[in-house]
Amino acid sequence: MKADTGITIVDRDETGVDKAFRADVLKGLAQRQKAIPARWFYDERGSQLFEDITKQPEYYPTRAETEILRDRGIEFAELVGPDRAVVEFGSGSSVKTPLLLEAVDPAAYVPLDISGEFLRQSAVALSNKFPGLPVHPVEADFMRKVELPDEVEHLRKLGFFPGSTIGNMVPRTAVDLLRSMRATMGADEGQLPMLLIGMDLVKDREVLEAAYADGEGVTAKFNCNLLHRINRELGGTIATEKFEHRAIWNDDFARIEMHLLATEPVDFEVSGKRFSMAKGDTIHTENSHKFTRRSANTLLLAGGWTPLKRWTDEDDRFSLILAQATEQRDAP
């Protein structure tokens, strides 16, 4: 069965510009510490660059998470059960998603992603790999509730959010996302959805910083691609050659921070608005929070999910957690 053409739920203006992208960029560049949400990395070029990052020797999370998915499939299947609709928040990984689909024998697969072209390519690839599996791609911003296709409305749901993408968000935003995931998948009594989510673990600073500043410079290209996207889609005039990639460990917040550092004074426009940066100023483009068992559980519980089971890779670098939507109750 081939993937259907999918559903598009992205609000664009008459010129085709994603309104949320423009709003986030203009708001972020107007702040004293300029900042742009990491979700805007993932246009078609950014999505491909991220796939390239996962193949770099310094970038351990993908290998560690793949190890868990490969080795624990039987356990996933026993806990999740067959015939669920797997709802993946993000376009399917060419490696990780097939491992999960093979393990849990789903009734349907629904990838949600804001990057439409990459989403459709991924959906076609997975349809070819699993010819009997109904695939229903949805182009949407999954940071808020998404209406799923009618074909999966009656099915129990398993959300899949690999890669520790939840770590890209500050805690309040991560909690909002977890709540919107629950709303997207529904929470009928007796049909409580499950969520399999990746969370990277706290470890030595040297290992963490190397993972986000690989020797081949792929992460630097990924970071700088955001500036190219702004120029292309929002009429930007940013001199991209005047910015450099920086990745630093912030121990107070248990996170890697990625920045775009201005190497000299720069003035530019975006969507007709003017901005200036001094030498040494940065645009904060990504956080990658790292977790302990307790901090991971606290975040999930705050977002409306009760942890059921936790797995780590052999070297204890990365965790996958299976959680179930917490039943509504009035007691403390």
mmCIF file of N, CA, C and O in Angstrom, residues 96-188:
data_model
loop_
_atom_site.group_PDB
_atom_site.id
_atom_site.type_symbol
_atom_site.label_atom_id
_atom_site.label_comp_id
_atom_site.label_asym_id
_atom_site.label_seq_id
_atom_site.Cartn_x
_atom_site.Cartn_y
_atom_site.Cartn_z
ATOM 1 N N LYS A 96 15.475 4.145 12.780
ATOM 2 C CA LYS A 96 14.778 3.881 14.046
ATOM 3 C C LYS A 96 13.303 3.519 13.849
ATOM 4 O O LYS A 96 12.800 2.593 14.491
ATOM 5 N N THR A 97 12.612 4.235 12.993
ATOM 6 C CA THR A 97 11.187 3.980 12.827
ATOM 7 C C THR A 97 10.898 2.562 12.339
ATOM 8 O O THR A 97 10.013 1.893 12.887
ATOM 9 N N PRO A 98 11.611 2.051 11.332
ATOM 10 C CA PRO A 98 11.344 0.665 10.926
ATOM 11 C C PRO A 98 11.552 -0.345 12.052
ATOM 12 O O PRO A 98 10.810 -1.333 12.133
ATOM 13 N N LEU A 99 12.531 -0.112 12.913
ATOM 14 C CA LEU A 99 12.751 -1.036 14.032
ATOM 15 C C LEU A 99 11.533 -1.088 14.940
ATOM 16 O O LEU A 99 11.120 -2.169 15.396
ATOM 17 N N LEU A 100 10.937 0.068 15.225
ATOM 18 C CA LEU A 100 9.749 0.081 16.072
ATOM 19 C C LEU A 100 8.564 -0.565 15.361
ATOM 20 O O LEU A 100 7.833 -1.371 15.947
ATOM 21 N N LEU A 101 8.357 -0.229 14.091
ATOM 22 C CA LEU A 101 7.220 -0.777 13.361
ATOM 23 C C LEU A 101 7.314 -2.295 13.248
ATOM 24 O O LEU A 101 6.297 -3.002 13.353
ATOM 25 N N GLU A 102 8.521 -2.798 13.039
ATOM 26 C CA GLU A 102 8.704 -4.246 12.970
ATOM 27 C C GLU A 102 8.378 -4.905 14.308
ATOM 28 O O GLU A 102 7.843 -6.020 14.359
ATOM 29 N N ALA A 103 8.675 -4.211 15.403
ATOM 30 C CA ALA A 103 8.503 -4.803 16.729
ATOM 31 C C ALA A 103 7.044 -4.842 17.166
ATOM 32 O O ALA A 103 6.602 -5.845 17.749
ATOM 33 N N VAL A 104 6.263 -3.786 16.905
ATOM 34 C CA VAL A 104 4.950 -3.669 17.548
ATOM 35 C C VAL A 104 3.777 -4.043 16.643
ATOM 36 O O VAL A 104 2.632 -4.034 17.105
ATOM 37 N N ASP A 105 4.031 -4.351 15.362
ATOM 38 C CA ASP A 105 2.967 -4.803 14.462
ATOM 39 C C ASP A 105 1.778 -3.846 14.480
ATOM 40 O O ASP A 105 0.666 -4.208 14.881
ATOM 41 N N PRO A 106 1.972 -2.596 14.025
ATOM 42 C CA PRO A 106 0.897 -1.604 14.119
ATOM 43 C C PRO A 106 -0.179 -1.797 13.062
ATOM 44 O O PRO A 106 0.028 -2.458 12.032
ATOM 45 N N ALA A 107 -1.337 -1.177 13.295
ATOM 46 C CA ALA A 107 -2.424 -1.188 12.327
ATOM 47 C C ALA A 107 -2.307 -0.044 11.333
ATOM 48 O O ALA A 107 -2.887 -0.097 10.242
ATOM 49 N N ALA A 108 -1.582 1.005 11.695
ATOM 50 C CA ALA A 108 -1.396 2.165 10.822
ATOM 51 C C ALA A 108 -0.217 2.980 11.342
ATOM 52 O O ALA A 108 0.184 2.837 12.499
ATOM 53 N N TYR A 109 0.310 3.823 10.471
ATOM 54 C CA TYR A 109 1.430 4.693 10.838
ATOM 55 C C TYR A 109 1.095 6.109 10.393
ATOM 56 O O TYR A 109 0.732 6.349 9.232
ATOM 57 N N VAL A 110 1.213 7.068 11.341
ATOM 58 C CA VAL A 110 0.866 8.460 11.066
ATOM 59 C C VAL A 110 2.045 9.351 11.448
ATOM 60 O O VAL A 110 2.233 9.677 12.625
ATOM 61 N N PRO A 111 2.886 9.740 10.475
ATOM 62 C CA PRO A 111 3.962 10.687 10.789
ATOM 63 C C PRO A 111 3.458 12.127 10.712
ATOM 64 O O PRO A 111 2.744 12.496 9.775
ATOM 65 N N LEU A 112 3.818 12.924 11.714
ATOM 66 C CA LEU A 112 3.460 14.342 11.748
ATOM 67 C C LEU A 112 4.738 15.159 11.630
ATOM 68 O O LEU A 112 5.688 14.927 12.373
ATOM 69 N N ASP A 113 4.768 16.123 10.720
ATOM 70 C CA ASP A 113 5.969 16.946 10.598
ATOM 71 C C ASP A 113 5.622 18.262 9.935
ATOM 72 O O ASP A 113 4.718 18.330 9.103
ATOM 73 N N ILE A 114 6.376 19.296 10.291
ATOM 74 C CA ILE A 114 6.143 20.623 9.725
ATOM 75 C C ILE A 114 6.826 20.805 8.380
ATOM 76 O O ILE A 114 6.519 21.707 7.619
ATOM 77 N N SER A 115 7.809 19.927 8.071
ATOM 78 C CA SER A 115 8.534 19.984 6.799
ATOM 79 C C SER A 115 7.853 19.054 5.811
ATOM 80 O O SER A 115 8.092 17.847 5.779
ATOM 81 N N GLY A 116 6.981 19.611 4.977
ATOM 82 C CA GLY A 116 6.121 18.801 4.131
ATOM 83 C C GLY A 116 6.846 17.905 3.155
ATOM 84 O O GLY A 116 6.506 16.722 3.015
ATOM 85 N N GLU A 117 7.843 18.433 2.455
ATOM 86 C CA GLU A 117 8.528 17.631 1.439
ATOM 87 C C GLU A 117 9.286 16.476 2.070
ATOM 88 O O GLU A 117 9.209 15.335 1.595
ATOM 89 N N PHE A 118 10.010 16.732 3.144
ATOM 90 C CA PHE A 118 10.744 15.667 3.823
ATOM 91 C C PHE A 118 9.768 14.641 4.398
ATOM 92 O O PHE A 118 10.023 13.436 4.376
ATOM 93 N N LEU A 119 8.632 15.114 4.902
ATOM 94 C CA LEU A 119 7.601 14.229 5.437
ATOM 95 C C LEU A 119 7.114 13.261 4.364
ATOM 96 O O LEU A 119 7.023 12.043 4.591
ATOM 97 N N ARG A 120 6.802 13.783 3.196
ATOM 98 C CA ARG A 120 6.267 12.929 2.138
ATOM 99 C C ARG A 120 7.310 11.934 1.640
ATOM 100 O O ARG A 120 6.997 10.777 1.356
ATOM 101 N N GLN A 121 8.566 12.374 1.524
ATOM 102 C CA GLN A 121 9.623 11.453 1.116
ATOM 103 C C GLN A 121 9.768 10.315 2.123
ATOM 104 O O GLN A 121 9.909 9.142 1.743
ATOM 105 N N SER A 122 9.747 10.665 3.406
ATOM 106 C CA SER A 122 9.867 9.662 4.454
ATOM 107 C C SER A 122 8.693 8.699 4.432
ATOM 108 O O SER A 122 8.856 7.478 4.587
ATOM 109 N N ALA A 123 7.488 9.223 4.214
ATOM 110 C CA ALA A 123 6.298 8.379 4.186
ATOM 111 C C ALA A 123 6.346 7.388 3.030
ATOM 112 O O ALA A 123 5.984 6.216 3.185
ATOM 113 N N VAL A 124 6.796 7.846 1.876
ATOM 114 C CA VAL A 124 6.909 6.951 0.716
ATOM 115 C C VAL A 124 7.931 5.857 0.987
ATOM 116 O O VAL A 124 7.705 4.680 0.685
ATOM 117 N N ALA A 125 9.063 6.227 1.583
ATOM 118 C CA ALA A 125 10.103 5.244 1.875
ATOM 119 C C ALA A 125 9.593 4.170 2.823
ATOM 120 O O ALA A 125 9.854 2.968 2.636
ATOM 121 N N LEU A 126 8.853 4.572 3.848
ATOM 122 C CA LEU A 126 8.332 3.598 4.806
ATOM 123 C C LEU A 126 7.205 2.770 4.197
ATOM 124 O O LEU A 126 7.049 1.588 4.517
ATOM 125 N N SER A 127 6.407 3.371 3.308
ATOM 126 C CA SER A 127 5.374 2.601 2.613
ATOM 127 C C SER A 127 5.994 1.504 1.761
ATOM 128 O O SER A 127 5.477 0.385 1.694
ATOM 129 N N ASN A 128 7.100 1.820 1.118
ATOM 130 C CA ASN A 128 7.781 0.822 0.298
ATOM 131 C C ASN A 128 8.369 -0.297 1.153
ATOM 132 O O ASN A 128 8.408 -1.454 0.732
ATOM 133 N N LYS A 129 8.828 0.056 2.344
ATOM 134 C CA LYS A 129 9.427 -0.943 3.231
ATOM 135 C C LYS A 129 8.367 -1.822 3.895
ATOM 136 O O LYS A 129 8.607 -2.994 4.186
ATOM 137 N N PHE A 130 7.168 -1.241 4.144
ATOM 138 C CA PHE A 130 6.069 -1.962 4.786
ATOM 139 C C PHE A 130 4.836 -1.883 3.877
ATOM 140 O O PHE A 130 3.915 -1.105 4.135
ATOM 141 N N PRO A 131 4.816 -2.659 2.801
ATOM 142 C CA PRO A 131 3.770 -2.496 1.782
ATOM 143 C C PRO A 131 2.349 -2.758 2.267
ATOM 144 O O PRO A 131 1.398 -2.275 1.674
ATOM 145 N N GLY A 132 2.165 -3.472 3.355
ATOM 146 C CA GLY A 132 0.819 -3.729 3.854
ATOM 147 C C GLY A 132 0.354 -2.755 4.912
ATOM 148 O O GLY A 132 -0.766 -2.887 5.423
ATOM 149 N N LEU A 133 1.176 -1.786 5.250
ATOM 150 C CA LEU A 133 0.867 -0.875 6.357
ATOM 151 C C LEU A 133 0.266 0.430 5.838
ATOM 152 O O LEU A 133 0.909 1.141 5.055
ATOM 153 N N PRO A 134 -0.939 0.796 6.262
ATOM 154 C CA PRO A 134 -1.495 2.104 5.886
ATOM 155 C C PRO A 134 -0.659 3.240 6.486
ATOM 156 O O PRO A 134 -0.395 3.251 7.692
ATOM 157 N N VAL A 135 -0.234 4.165 5.645
ATOM 158 C CA VAL A 135 0.591 5.297 6.077
ATOM 159 C C VAL A 135 -0.157 6.581 5.755
ATOM 160 O O VAL A 135 -0.564 6.794 4.615
ATOM 161 N N HIS A 136 -0.319 7.439 6.772
ATOM 162 C CA HIS A 136 -1.116 8.660 6.622
ATOM 163 C C HIS A 136 -0.305 9.868 7.087
ATOM 164 O O HIS A 136 -0.394 10.274 8.251
ATOM 165 N N PRO A 137 0.523 10.466 6.231
ATOM 166 C CA PRO A 137 1.327 11.617 6.657
ATOM 167 C C PRO A 137 0.461 12.853 6.877
ATOM 168 O O PRO A 137 -0.504 13.097 6.145
ATOM 169 N N VAL A 138 0.829 13.627 7.895
ATOM 170 C CA VAL A 138 0.115 14.865 8.205
ATOM 171 C C VAL A 138 1.141 15.989 8.345
ATOM 172 O O VAL A 138 2.005 15.947 9.224
ATOM 173 N N GLU A 139 1.063 16.971 7.463
ATOM 174 C CA GLU A 139 1.954 18.142 7.552
ATOM 175 C C GLU A 139 1.328 19.122 8.533
ATOM 176 O O GLU A 139 0.300 19.735 8.264
ATOM 177 N N ALA A 140 1.951 19.241 9.693
ATOM 178 C CA ALA A 140 1.357 20.062 10.752
ATOM 179 C C ALA A 140 2.404 20.423 11.785
ATOM 180 O O ALA A 140 3.446 19.771 11.900
ATOM 181 N N ASP A 141 2.107 21.447 12.540
ATOM 182 C CA ASP A 141 2.922 21.860 13.674
ATOM 183 C C ASP A 141 2.426 21.093 14.890
ATOM 184 O O ASP A 141 1.380 21.415 15.459
ATOM 185 N N PHE A 142 3.168 20.057 15.298
ATOM 186 C CA PHE A 142 2.672 19.217 16.382
ATOM 187 C C PHE A 142 2.908 19.817 17.765
ATOM 188 O O PHE A 142 2.663 19.166 18.780
ATOM 189 N N MET A 143 3.374 21.070 17.816
ATOM 190 C CA MET A 143 3.475 21.744 19.112
ATOM 191 C C MET A 143 2.089 22.070 19.679
ATOM 192 O O MET A 143 1.954 22.439 20.836
ATOM 193 N N ARG A 144 1.079 21.944 18.861
ATOM 194 C CA ARG A 144 -0.298 22.107 19.332
ATOM 195 C C ARG A 144 -1.114 20.907 18.875
ATOM 196 O O ARG A 144 -0.646 20.098 18.071
ATOM 197 N N LYS A 145 -2.329 20.768 19.375
ATOM 198 C CA LYS A 145 -3.149 19.618 19.037
ATOM 199 C C LYS A 145 -3.339 19.506 17.535
ATOM 200 O O LYS A 145 -3.610 20.492 16.852
ATOM 201 N N VAL A 146 -3.199 18.273 17.028
ATOM 202 C CA VAL A 146 -3.375 17.984 15.610
ATOM 203 C C VAL A 146 -4.551 17.028 15.451
ATOM 204 O O VAL A 146 -4.676 16.053 16.206
ATOM 205 N N GLU A 147 -5.398 17.303 14.468
ATOM 206 C CA GLU A 147 -6.500 16.386 14.156
ATOM 207 C C GLU A 147 -5.952 15.257 13.292
ATOM 208 O O GLU A 147 -5.460 15.485 12.195
ATOM 209 N N LEU A 148 -6.043 14.037 13.805
ATOM 210 C CA LEU A 148 -5.523 12.884 13.082
ATOM 211 C C LEU A 148 -6.513 12.441 12.001
ATOM 212 O O LEU A 148 -7.697 12.736 12.072
ATOM 213 N N PRO A 149 -6.024 11.705 10.984
ATOM 214 C CA PRO A 149 -6.915 11.234 9.923
ATOM 215 C C PRO A 149 -8.047 10.367 10.470
ATOM 216 O O PRO A 149 -7.886 9.640 11.456
ATOM 217 N N ASP A 150 -9.189 10.428 9.807
ATOM 218 C CA ASP A 150 -10.354 9.653 10.233
ATOM 219 C C ASP A 150 -10.055 8.159 10.268
ATOM 220 O O ASP A 150 -10.641 7.424 11.074
ATOM 221 N N GLU A 151 -9.137 7.714 9.398
ATOM 222 C CA GLU A 151 -8.851 6.279 9.294
ATOM 223 C C GLU A 151 -8.282 5.682 10.581
ATOM 224 O O GLU A 151 -8.330 4.461 10.766
ATOM 225 N N VAL A 152 -7.723 6.513 11.455
ATOM 226 C CA VAL A 152 -7.112 5.977 12.677
ATOM 227 C C VAL A 152 -7.868 6.391 13.938
ATOM 228 O O VAL A 152 -7.434 6.088 15.044
ATOM 229 N N GLU A 153 -8.991 7.051 13.756
ATOM 230 C CA GLU A 153 -9.714 7.580 14.914
ATOM 231 C C GLU A 153 -10.089 6.485 15.909
ATOM 232 O O GLU A 153 -10.027 6.680 17.129
ATOM 233 N N HIS A 154 -10.470 5.314 15.413
ATOM 234 C CA HIS A 154 -10.970 4.249 16.284
ATOM 235 C C HIS A 154 -9.861 3.386 16.863
ATOM 236 O O HIS A 154 -10.126 2.506 17.681
ATOM 237 N N LEU A 155 -8.625 3.606 16.458
ATOM 238 C CA LEU A 155 -7.516 2.755 16.882
ATOM 239 C C LEU A 155 -6.866 3.275 18.158
ATOM 240 O O LEU A 155 -6.813 4.489 18.402
ATOM 241 N N ARG A 156 -6.365 2.348 18.972
ATOM 242 C CA ARG A 156 -5.518 2.751 20.093
ATOM 243 C C ARG A 156 -4.238 3.363 19.532
ATOM 244 O O ARG A 156 -3.766 2.979 18.458
ATOM 245 N N LYS A 157 -3.647 4.303 20.274
ATOM 246 C CA LYS A 157 -2.512 5.050 19.739
ATOM 247 C C LYS A 157 -1.240 4.797 20.551
ATOM 248 O O LYS A 157 -1.277 4.666 21.776
ATOM 249 N N LEU A 158 -0.123 4.750 19.827
ATOM 250 C CA LEU A 158 1.207 4.766 20.428
ATOM 251 C C LEU A 158 1.970 5.933 19.834
ATOM 252 O O LEU A 158 2.272 5.940 18.632
ATOM 253 N N GLY A 159 2.242 6.940 20.642
ATOM 254 C CA GLY A 159 3.069 8.044 20.171
ATOM 255 C C GLY A 159 4.530 7.636 20.174
ATOM 256 O O GLY A 159 4.977 6.855 21.024
ATOM 257 N N PHE A 160 5.293 8.157 19.220
ATOM 258 C CA PHE A 160 6.722 7.869 19.117
ATOM 259 C C PHE A 160 7.445 9.190 18.925
ATOM 260 O O PHE A 160 7.182 9.915 17.964
ATOM 261 N N PHE A 161 8.331 9.506 19.872
ATOM 262 C CA PHE A 161 9.064 10.779 19.825
ATOM 263 C C PHE A 161 10.527 10.485 20.146
ATOM 264 O O PHE A 161 10.992 10.701 21.268
ATOM 265 N N PRO A 162 11.263 9.980 19.167
ATOM 266 C CA PRO A 162 12.646 9.560 19.407
ATOM 267 C C PRO A 162 13.622 10.726 19.332
ATOM 268 O O PRO A 162 13.248 11.871 19.058
ATOM 269 N N GLY A 163 14.892 10.430 19.592
ATOM 270 C CA GLY A 163 15.954 11.390 19.351
ATOM 271 C C GLY A 163 16.177 12.415 20.442
ATOM 272 O O GLY A 163 16.969 13.322 20.269
ATOM 273 N N SER A 164 15.456 12.332 21.537
ATOM 274 C CA SER A 164 15.547 13.317 22.614
ATOM 275 C C SER A 164 15.209 14.720 22.142
ATOM 276 O O SER A 164 15.710 15.716 22.666
ATOM 277 N N THR A 165 14.316 14.814 21.150
ATOM 278 C CA THR A 165 13.864 16.128 20.681
ATOM 279 C C THR A 165 13.175 16.899 21.796
ATOM 280 O O THR A 165 13.186 18.133 21.814
ATOM 281 N N ILE A 166 12.580 16.189 22.756
ATOM 282 C CA ILE A 166 11.955 16.859 23.887
ATOM 283 C C ILE A 166 12.975 17.716 24.636
ATOM 284 O O ILE A 166 12.627 18.739 25.239
ATOM 285 N N GLY A 167 14.243 17.341 24.570
ATOM 286 C CA GLY A 167 15.299 18.092 25.232
ATOM 287 C C GLY A 167 15.610 19.427 24.576
ATOM 288 O O GLY A 167 16.320 20.252 25.158
ATOM 289 N N ASN A 168 15.076 19.660 23.362
ATOM 290 C CA ASN A 168 15.309 20.938 22.692
ATOM 291 C C ASN A 168 14.501 22.068 23.317
ATOM 292 O O ASN A 168 14.723 23.239 22.992
ATOM 293 N N MET A 169 13.562 21.725 24.181
ATOM 294 C CA MET A 169 12.627 22.719 24.707
ATOM 295 C C MET A 169 12.913 23.039 26.166
ATOM 296 O O MET A 169 13.328 22.159 26.917
ATOM 297 N N VAL A 170 12.678 24.286 26.529
ATOM 298 C CA VAL A 170 12.734 24.618 27.949
ATOM 299 C C VAL A 170 11.586 23.890 28.634
ATOM 300 O O VAL A 170 10.593 23.511 27.990
ATOM 301 N N PRO A 171 11.678 23.657 29.948
ATOM 302 C CA PRO A 171 10.696 22.791 30.609
ATOM 303 C C PRO A 171 9.241 23.163 30.376
ATOM 304 O O PRO A 171 8.403 22.299 30.135
ATOM 305 N N ARG A 172 8.906 24.456 30.438
ATOM 306 C CA ARG A 172 7.488 24.821 30.284
ATOM 307 C C ARG A 172 6.982 24.474 28.885
ATOM 308 O O ARG A 172 5.835 24.036 28.716
ATOM 309 N N THR A 173 7.844 24.660 27.868
ATOM 310 C CA THR A 173 7.442 24.322 26.502
ATOM 311 C C THR A 173 7.356 22.816 26.323
ATOM 312 O O THR A 173 6.467 22.310 25.625
ATOM 313 N N ALA A 174 8.288 22.080 26.944
ATOM 314 C CA ALA A 174 8.251 20.620 26.867
ATOM 315 C C ALA A 174 6.966 20.076 27.493
ATOM 316 O O ALA A 174 6.336 19.159 26.954
ATOM 317 N N VAL A 175 6.564 20.644 28.621
ATOM 318 C CA VAL A 175 5.319 20.210 29.267
ATOM 319 C C VAL A 175 4.122 20.511 28.367
ATOM 320 O O VAL A 175 3.215 19.676 28.201
ATOM 321 N N ASP A 176 4.112 21.691 27.748
ATOM 322 C CA ASP A 176 3.024 22.033 26.818
ATOM 323 C C ASP A 176 2.964 21.035 25.670
ATOM 324 O O ASP A 176 1.876 20.617 25.248
ATOM 325 N N LEU A 177 4.129 20.654 25.134
ATOM 326 C CA LEU A 177 4.159 19.694 24.033
ATOM 327 C C LEU A 177 3.620 18.339 24.475
ATOM 328 O O LEU A 177 2.818 17.718 23.773
ATOM 329 N N LEU A 178 4.043 17.870 25.628
ATOM 330 C CA LEU A 178 3.566 16.579 26.112
ATOM 331 C C LEU A 178 2.042 16.594 26.279
ATOM 332 O O LEU A 178 1.359 15.607 25.971
ATOM 333 N N ARG A 179 1.505 17.714 26.735
ATOM 334 C CA ARG A 179 0.054 17.818 26.890
ATOM 335 C C ARG A 179 -0.639 17.846 25.532
ATOM 336 O O ARG A 179 -1.716 17.254 25.357
ATOM 337 N N SER A 180 -0.028 18.525 24.560
ATOM 338 C CA SER A 180 -0.635 18.557 23.230
ATOM 339 C C SER A 180 -0.559 17.194 22.558
ATOM 340 O O SER A 180 -1.455 16.819 21.795
ATOM 341 N N MET A 181 0.496 16.421 22.850
ATOM 342 C CA MET A 181 0.576 15.056 22.316
ATOM 343 C C MET A 181 -0.585 14.214 22.840
ATOM 344 O O MET A 181 -1.208 13.452 22.091
ATOM 345 N N ARG A 182 -0.846 14.354 24.123
ATOM 346 C CA ARG A 182 -1.967 13.609 24.702
ATOM 347 C C ARG A 182 -3.270 14.040 24.045
ATOM 348 O O ARG A 182 -4.126 13.207 23.732
ATOM 349 N N ALA A 183 -3.449 15.341 23.848
ATOM 350 C CA ALA A 183 -4.676 15.829 23.212
ATOM 351 C C ALA A 183 -4.784 15.317 21.775
ATOM 352 O O ALA A 183 -5.877 14.951 21.319
ATOM 353 N N THR A 184 -3.666 15.280 21.054
ATOM 354 C CA THR A 184 -3.668 14.788 19.672
ATOM 355 C C THR A 184 -4.110 13.333 19.602
ATOM 356 O O THR A 184 -4.904 12.944 18.744
ATOM 357 N N MET A 185 -3.625 12.514 20.516
ATOM 358 C CA MET A 185 -3.914 11.079 20.453
ATOM 359 C C MET A 185 -5.188 10.692 21.201
ATOM 360 O O MET A 185 -5.611 9.540 21.145
ATOM 361 N N GLY A 186 -5.802 11.631 21.905
ATOM 362 C CA GLY A 186 -7.035 11.335 22.619
ATOM 363 C C GLY A 186 -6.755 10.650 23.936
ATOM 364 O O GLY A 186 -5.657 10.171 24.197
ATOM 365 N N ALA A 187 -7.760 10.584 24.778
ATOM 366 C CA ALA A 187 -7.580 9.975 26.096
ATOM 367 C C ALA A 187 -8.887 9.384 26.590
ATOM 368 O O ALA A 187 -9.306 9.611 27.707
ATOM 369 N N ASP A 188 -9.570 8.620 25.726
ATOM 370 C CA ASP A 188 -10.821 7.997 26.134
ATOM 371 C C ASP A 188 -10.550 6.942 27.193
ATOM 372 O O ASP A 188 -9.546 6.232 27.152
#
